[in-house]
Amino acid sequence: MKKTTSAHGPEVQESFADLEPQRHQPKSLAELNMMIAAAKPMVHGGHKAVLGEGRVGAPLALVGEQPGDQEDLQGRPFVGPAGRLLDRALEAAGVDRKDTYVTNAVKHFKYVQRGKRRIHQKPTVGEVKHYRWWLLKELEFVHPHLVVALGATAALALSGAPVVISRNRGAAQFGEFRGFITVHPSSLLRHTDKETRDAAYTSFVHDLRSAARLAAPL
Ligand code: URA
């Protein structure tokens, strides 16, 4: 059984190492993306896959949870409020988003309709497991120096077991990938108190800077 280690926290056991078997093995990221785009959504609500974005060989890969309303409409990852915050934090950390590869653990938006609004629903562990083979294959093709898990769903998808962010924040190992665990940018938007929000933002920027340093070619 594989283990995921963290610089700070205890090891977590690989709880779903046995990936969903796939009949067809894609030979490139383009072919994998065609498979993802053609597949039926595994979550209720989303209708079109939001694929990862960035360059193959980018030193830093950033993995979020799942596309939100704006991402679903525009067909691109991290372009809504959380994405704008991520962009601002990346810039503050001295990281150009063009030098990263950005993707999500789950490729379809899951939501419930409330009036005119589509309210995001967190994916279940089973749904994260379903999408995991795609994510790991995608990262194999991108081959980054470091994979950053943005929040608990990404950390679950990458490590294969539940991860408590507060106890495991920092450098990590996700199977064969060198990794880093930090918060999801949308968690910063949930702080109502300005002082707490500012402190959380500063820590997030600090994490991105540390991740970029770890991802830098030796
Ligand atoms: N939140 C995510 O996790 N991913 C996105 O693409 C947007 C918001």
mmCIF file of C-alpha atoms and ligand atoms in Angstrom:
data_model
loop_
_atom_site.group_PDB
_atom_site.id
_atom_site.type_symbol
_atom_site.label_atom_id
_atom_site.label_comp_id
_atom_site.label_asym_id
_atom_site.label_seq_id
_atom_site.Cartn_x
_atom_site.Cartn_y
_atom_site.Cartn_z
ATOM 1 C CA MET A 1 0.000 0.000 0.000
ATOM 2 C CA LYS A 2 1.436 3.393 -1.019
ATOM 3 C CA LYS A 3 1.846 6.165 1.524
ATOM 4 C CA THR A 4 1.658 9.916 1.226
ATOM 5 C CA THR A 5 4.056 11.836 3.392
ATOM 6 C CA SER A 6 3.890 15.406 4.508
ATOM 7 C CA ALA A 7 6.593 17.646 5.827
ATOM 8 C CA HIS A 8 4.424 18.475 8.828
ATOM 9 C CA GLY A 9 1.816 15.867 9.396
ATOM 10 C CA PRO A 10 1.425 12.147 9.785
ATOM 11 C CA GLU A 11 1.446 9.833 6.841
ATOM 12 C CA VAL A 12 -1.877 8.969 5.283
ATOM 13 C CA GLN A 13 -2.618 5.548 3.845
ATOM 14 C CA GLU A 14 -3.450 5.197 0.187
ATOM 15 C CA SER A 15 -7.104 4.218 0.495
ATOM 16 C CA PHE A 16 -8.074 3.990 -3.160
ATOM 17 C CA ALA A 17 -4.885 2.996 -4.911
ATOM 18 C CA ASP A 18 -6.869 0.631 -7.109
ATOM 19 C CA LEU A 19 -7.794 3.078 -9.843
ATOM 20 C CA GLU A 20 -10.912 2.659 -11.943
ATOM 21 C CA PRO A 21 -9.797 0.398 -14.818
ATOM 22 C CA GLN A 22 -9.730 2.162 -18.196
ATOM 23 C CA ARG A 23 -9.900 0.200 -21.424
ATOM 24 C CA HIS A 24 -8.168 2.768 -23.595
ATOM 25 C CA GLN A 25 -4.709 4.112 -22.753
ATOM 26 C CA PRO A 26 -4.242 7.587 -24.307
ATOM 27 C CA LYS A 27 -0.852 8.269 -25.871
ATOM 28 C CA SER A 28 -0.843 12.027 -25.364
ATOM 29 C CA LEU A 29 -2.469 14.785 -23.335
ATOM 30 C CA ALA A 30 -4.470 15.783 -26.423
ATOM 31 C CA GLU A 31 -5.848 12.250 -26.722
ATOM 32 C CA LEU A 32 -6.644 12.115 -22.990
ATOM 33 C CA ASN A 33 -8.440 15.453 -23.258
ATOM 34 C CA MET A 34 -10.540 14.096 -26.129
ATOM 35 C CA MET A 35 -11.525 11.150 -23.923
ATOM 36 C CA ILE A 36 -12.443 13.466 -21.033
ATOM 37 C CA ALA A 37 -14.422 15.794 -23.299
ATOM 38 C CA ALA A 38 -16.351 12.877 -24.801
ATOM 39 C CA ALA A 39 -17.125 11.170 -21.469
ATOM 40 C CA LYS A 40 -20.455 11.491 -19.702
ATOM 41 C CA PRO A 41 -20.231 13.656 -16.551
ATOM 42 C CA MET A 42 -19.873 11.560 -13.425
ATOM 43 C CA VAL A 43 -21.425 14.240 -11.235
ATOM 44 C CA HIS A 44 -24.967 15.499 -11.429
ATOM 45 C CA GLY A 45 -25.300 18.950 -12.973
ATOM 46 C CA GLY A 46 -22.231 19.643 -15.075
ATOM 47 C CA HIS A 47 -22.616 19.070 -18.761
ATOM 48 C CA LYS A 48 -19.265 19.970 -20.330
ATOM 49 C CA ALA A 49 -15.795 19.029 -19.121
ATOM 50 C CA VAL A 50 -13.434 21.830 -18.136
ATOM 51 C CA LEU A 51 -9.998 20.631 -19.187
ATOM 52 C CA GLY A 52 -6.656 21.518 -17.659
ATOM 53 C CA GLU A 53 -4.845 24.506 -19.106
ATOM 54 C CA GLY A 54 -1.171 25.369 -19.443
ATOM 55 C CA ARG A 55 1.928 23.982 -20.987
ATOM 56 C CA VAL A 56 3.237 20.457 -20.910
ATOM 57 C CA GLY A 57 6.456 20.530 -18.892
ATOM 58 C CA ALA A 58 5.372 23.501 -16.759
ATOM 59 C CA PRO A 59 7.409 23.342 -13.544
ATOM 60 C CA LEU A 60 4.349 23.899 -11.354
ATOM 61 C CA ALA A 61 0.964 22.172 -11.674
ATOM 62 C CA LEU A 62 -1.912 23.565 -9.602
ATOM 63 C CA VAL A 63 -4.845 21.262 -8.864
ATOM 64 C CA GLY A 64 -8.178 22.647 -7.662
ATOM 65 C CA GLU A 65 -11.421 20.947 -6.691
ATOM 66 C CA GLN A 66 -13.824 21.233 -9.613
ATOM 67 C CA PRO A 67 -14.968 23.935 -12.040
ATOM 68 C CA GLY A 68 -17.444 26.483 -10.713
ATOM 69 C CA ASP A 69 -20.220 28.380 -12.475
ATOM 70 C CA GLN A 70 -17.918 30.718 -14.419
ATOM 71 C CA GLU A 71 -15.500 27.935 -15.332
ATOM 72 C CA ASP A 72 -18.406 25.863 -16.675
ATOM 73 C CA LEU A 73 -19.668 28.796 -18.741
ATOM 74 C CA GLN A 74 -16.246 29.772 -20.102
ATOM 75 C CA GLY A 75 -14.834 26.232 -20.359
ATOM 76 C CA ARG A 76 -11.609 27.210 -18.580
ATOM 77 C CA PRO A 77 -10.298 26.405 -15.066
ATOM 78 C CA PHE A 78 -10.040 29.084 -12.365
ATOM 79 C CA VAL A 79 -11.569 32.051 -14.194
ATOM 80 C CA GLY A 80 -14.248 32.927 -11.583
ATOM 81 C CA PRO A 81 -13.835 34.655 -8.183
ATOM 82 C CA ALA A 82 -11.499 31.956 -6.781
ATOM 83 C CA GLY A 83 -9.479 32.105 -9.993
ATOM 84 C CA ARG A 84 -9.084 35.871 -9.769
ATOM 85 C CA LEU A 85 -7.844 35.495 -6.208
ATOM 86 C CA LEU A 86 -5.470 32.736 -7.299
ATOM 87 C CA ASP A 87 -4.119 34.981 -10.087
ATOM 88 C CA ARG A 88 -3.551 37.822 -7.626
ATOM 89 C CA ALA A 89 -1.774 35.516 -5.148
ATOM 90 C CA LEU A 90 0.381 33.984 -7.904
ATOM 91 C CA GLU A 91 1.442 37.439 -9.013
ATOM 92 C CA ALA A 92 2.256 38.414 -5.417
ATOM 93 C CA ALA A 93 4.325 35.226 -5.116
ATOM 94 C CA GLY A 94 6.234 36.112 -8.293
ATOM 95 C CA VAL A 95 4.738 33.263 -10.310
ATOM 96 C CA ASP A 96 3.487 33.838 -13.858
ATOM 97 C CA ARG A 97 0.339 31.768 -14.452
ATOM 98 C CA LYS A 98 1.631 31.157 -17.985
ATOM 99 C CA ASP A 99 4.422 29.104 -16.411
ATOM 100 C CA THR A 100 1.974 26.845 -14.595
ATOM 101 C CA TYR A 101 -0.440 24.097 -15.536
ATOM 102 C CA VAL A 102 -3.850 24.565 -13.910
ATOM 103 C CA THR A 103 -6.434 21.816 -13.576
ATOM 104 C CA ASN A 104 -9.069 20.296 -11.309
ATOM 105 C CA ALA A 105 -9.566 16.987 -9.511
ATOM 106 C CA VAL A 106 -13.108 16.748 -10.920
ATOM 107 C CA LYS A 107 -13.675 17.936 -14.465
ATOM 108 C CA HIS A 108 -17.393 18.822 -14.376
ATOM 109 C CA PHE A 109 -19.297 21.495 -12.446
ATOM 110 C CA LYS A 110 -21.690 20.002 -9.909
ATOM 111 C CA TYR A 111 -24.474 22.240 -8.697
ATOM 112 C CA VAL A 112 -28.037 22.653 -7.543
ATOM 113 C CA GLN A 113 -30.270 25.291 -9.089
ATOM 114 C CA ARG A 114 -31.647 27.897 -6.643
ATOM 115 C CA GLY A 115 -33.715 30.361 -8.589
ATOM 116 C CA LYS A 116 -31.407 31.801 -11.215
ATOM 117 C CA ARG A 117 -28.252 30.778 -9.371
ATOM 118 C CA ARG A 118 -26.324 27.558 -9.809
ATOM 119 C CA ILE A 119 -24.935 26.694 -6.393
ATOM 120 C CA HIS A 120 -21.712 24.692 -6.312
ATOM 121 C CA GLN A 121 -21.878 21.282 -4.617
ATOM 122 C CA LYS A 122 -18.767 19.660 -3.212
ATOM 123 C CA PRO A 123 -17.897 16.373 -4.960
ATOM 124 C CA THR A 124 -18.216 13.179 -2.932
ATOM 125 C CA VAL A 125 -15.246 10.898 -2.222
ATOM 126 C CA GLY A 126 -16.691 8.429 -4.752
ATOM 127 C CA GLU A 127 -16.830 11.116 -7.440
ATOM 128 C CA VAL A 128 -13.255 12.193 -6.729
ATOM 129 C CA LYS A 129 -12.222 8.556 -7.062
ATOM 130 C CA HIS A 130 -14.003 8.245 -10.410
ATOM 131 C CA TYR A 131 -12.085 11.202 -11.841
ATOM 132 C CA ARG A 132 -8.746 10.255 -10.304
ATOM 133 C CA TRP A 133 -7.412 8.135 -13.143
ATOM 134 C CA TRP A 134 -7.814 11.071 -15.527
ATOM 135 C CA LEU A 135 -6.057 13.461 -13.178
ATOM 136 C CA LEU A 136 -3.053 11.199 -12.587
ATOM 137 C CA LYS A 137 -2.757 10.424 -16.312
ATOM 138 C CA GLU A 138 -2.974 14.134 -17.090
ATOM 139 C CA LEU A 139 -0.156 14.881 -14.639
ATOM 140 C CA GLU A 140 1.941 12.069 -16.104
ATOM 141 C CA PHE A 141 1.732 13.805 -19.498
ATOM 142 C CA VAL A 142 2.339 17.303 -18.077
ATOM 143 C CA HIS A 143 5.266 16.002 -15.999
ATOM 144 C CA PRO A 144 5.623 19.015 -13.648
ATOM 145 C CA HIS A 145 8.419 19.339 -11.111
ATOM 146 C CA LEU A 146 5.863 19.900 -8.350
ATOM 147 C CA VAL A 147 2.106 19.381 -7.982
ATOM 148 C CA VAL A 148 0.255 21.775 -5.678
ATOM 149 C CA ALA A 149 -2.980 20.550 -4.093
ATOM 150 C CA LEU A 150 -5.271 23.534 -3.593
ATOM 151 C CA GLY A 151 -7.496 22.362 -0.751
ATOM 152 C CA ALA A 152 -8.800 19.094 0.648
ATOM 153 C CA THR A 153 -10.492 17.687 -2.477
ATOM 154 C CA ALA A 154 -7.323 18.069 -4.551
ATOM 155 C CA ALA A 155 -5.239 16.580 -1.730
ATOM 156 C CA LEU A 156 -7.667 13.650 -1.517
ATOM 157 C CA ALA A 157 -7.490 13.079 -5.272
ATOM 158 C CA LEU A 158 -3.697 13.301 -5.365
ATOM 159 C CA SER A 159 -2.919 11.263 -2.254
ATOM 160 C CA GLY A 160 -5.799 8.806 -2.441
ATOM 161 C CA ALA A 161 -6.905 9.390 1.149
ATOM 162 C CA PRO A 162 -8.497 12.167 3.204
ATOM 163 C CA VAL A 163 -5.978 14.859 4.181
ATOM 164 C CA VAL A 164 -6.454 17.445 6.932
ATOM 165 C CA ILE A 165 -5.037 20.602 5.346
ATOM 166 C CA SER A 166 -4.147 22.373 8.594
ATOM 167 C CA ARG A 167 -2.016 19.415 9.725
ATOM 168 C CA ASN A 168 -0.434 18.580 6.363
ATOM 169 C CA ARG A 169 0.145 21.986 4.807
ATOM 170 C CA GLY A 170 3.533 22.177 3.072
ATOM 171 C CA ALA A 171 5.777 19.817 1.131
ATOM 172 C CA ALA A 172 4.299 16.394 0.389
ATOM 173 C CA GLN A 173 4.718 13.372 -1.859
ATOM 174 C CA PHE A 174 1.817 12.202 -4.022
ATOM 175 C CA GLY A 175 2.884 8.758 -5.238
ATOM 176 C CA GLU A 176 5.544 9.462 -7.855
ATOM 177 C CA PHE A 177 4.896 13.239 -7.839
ATOM 178 C CA ARG A 178 6.644 15.715 -5.581
ATOM 179 C CA GLY A 179 3.863 17.735 -4.045
ATOM 180 C CA PHE A 180 2.776 20.609 -1.894
ATOM 181 C CA ILE A 181 -0.451 21.029 0.081
ATOM 182 C CA THR A 182 -2.114 24.386 0.679
ATOM 183 C CA VAL A 183 -5.600 25.825 1.091
ATOM 184 C CA HIS A 184 -8.118 26.345 -1.694
ATOM 185 C CA PRO A 185 -8.316 30.038 -2.676
ATOM 186 C CA SER A 186 -12.098 30.046 -2.164
ATOM 187 C CA SER A 187 -11.516 29.300 1.548
ATOM 188 C CA LEU A 188 -9.989 32.797 1.792
ATOM 189 C CA LEU A 189 -13.166 34.316 0.374
ATOM 190 C CA ARG A 190 -15.186 32.723 3.175
ATOM 191 C CA HIS A 191 -13.442 34.655 5.985
ATOM 192 C CA THR A 192 -15.766 37.482 6.984
ATOM 193 C CA ASP A 193 -13.273 39.225 9.263
ATOM 194 C CA LYS A 194 -10.800 41.355 7.276
ATOM 195 C CA GLU A 195 -7.848 40.761 9.570
ATOM 196 C CA THR A 196 -8.283 36.970 9.373
ATOM 197 C CA ARG A 197 -8.808 37.152 5.604
ATOM 198 C CA ASP A 198 -5.647 39.225 5.101
ATOM 199 C CA ALA A 199 -3.589 36.863 7.274
ATOM 200 C CA ALA A 200 -4.936 33.831 5.378
ATOM 201 C CA TYR A 201 -4.099 35.505 2.058
ATOM 202 C CA THR A 202 -0.536 36.279 3.225
ATOM 203 C CA SER A 203 -0.046 32.616 4.250
ATOM 204 C CA PHE A 204 -1.404 31.465 0.888
ATOM 205 C CA VAL A 205 1.027 33.722 -1.002
ATOM 206 C CA HIS A 206 3.828 32.416 1.215
ATOM 207 C CA ASP A 207 2.850 28.819 0.320
ATOM 208 C CA LEU A 208 2.809 29.584 -3.408
ATOM 209 C CA ARG A 209 6.236 31.186 -3.135
ATOM 210 C CA SER A 210 7.582 28.109 -1.289
ATOM 211 C CA ALA A 211 6.033 25.806 -3.892
ATOM 212 C CA ALA A 212 7.571 27.823 -6.746
ATOM 213 C CA ARG A 213 10.964 27.597 -5.042
ATOM 214 C CA LEU A 214 10.616 23.805 -4.708
ATOM 215 C CA ALA A 215 9.534 23.564 -8.350
ATOM 216 C CA ALA A 216 12.481 25.560 -9.670
ATOM 217 C CA PRO A 217 14.932 23.477 -11.722
ATOM 218 C CA LEU A 218 18.021 22.600 -9.672
HETATM 219 N N1 URA B 1 -12.601 26.220 -7.899
HETATM 220 C C1 URA B 1 -11.880 25.172 -8.326
HETATM 221 O O1 URA B 1 -11.511 24.314 -7.540
HETATM 222 N N2 URA B 1 -11.561 25.095 -9.590
HETATM 223 C C2 URA B 1 -11.915 26.007 -10.475
HETATM 224 O O2 URA B 1 -11.576 25.856 -11.650
HETATM 225 C C3 URA B 1 -12.654 27.102 -10.006
HETATM 226 C C4 URA B 1 -12.998 27.182 -8.723
#
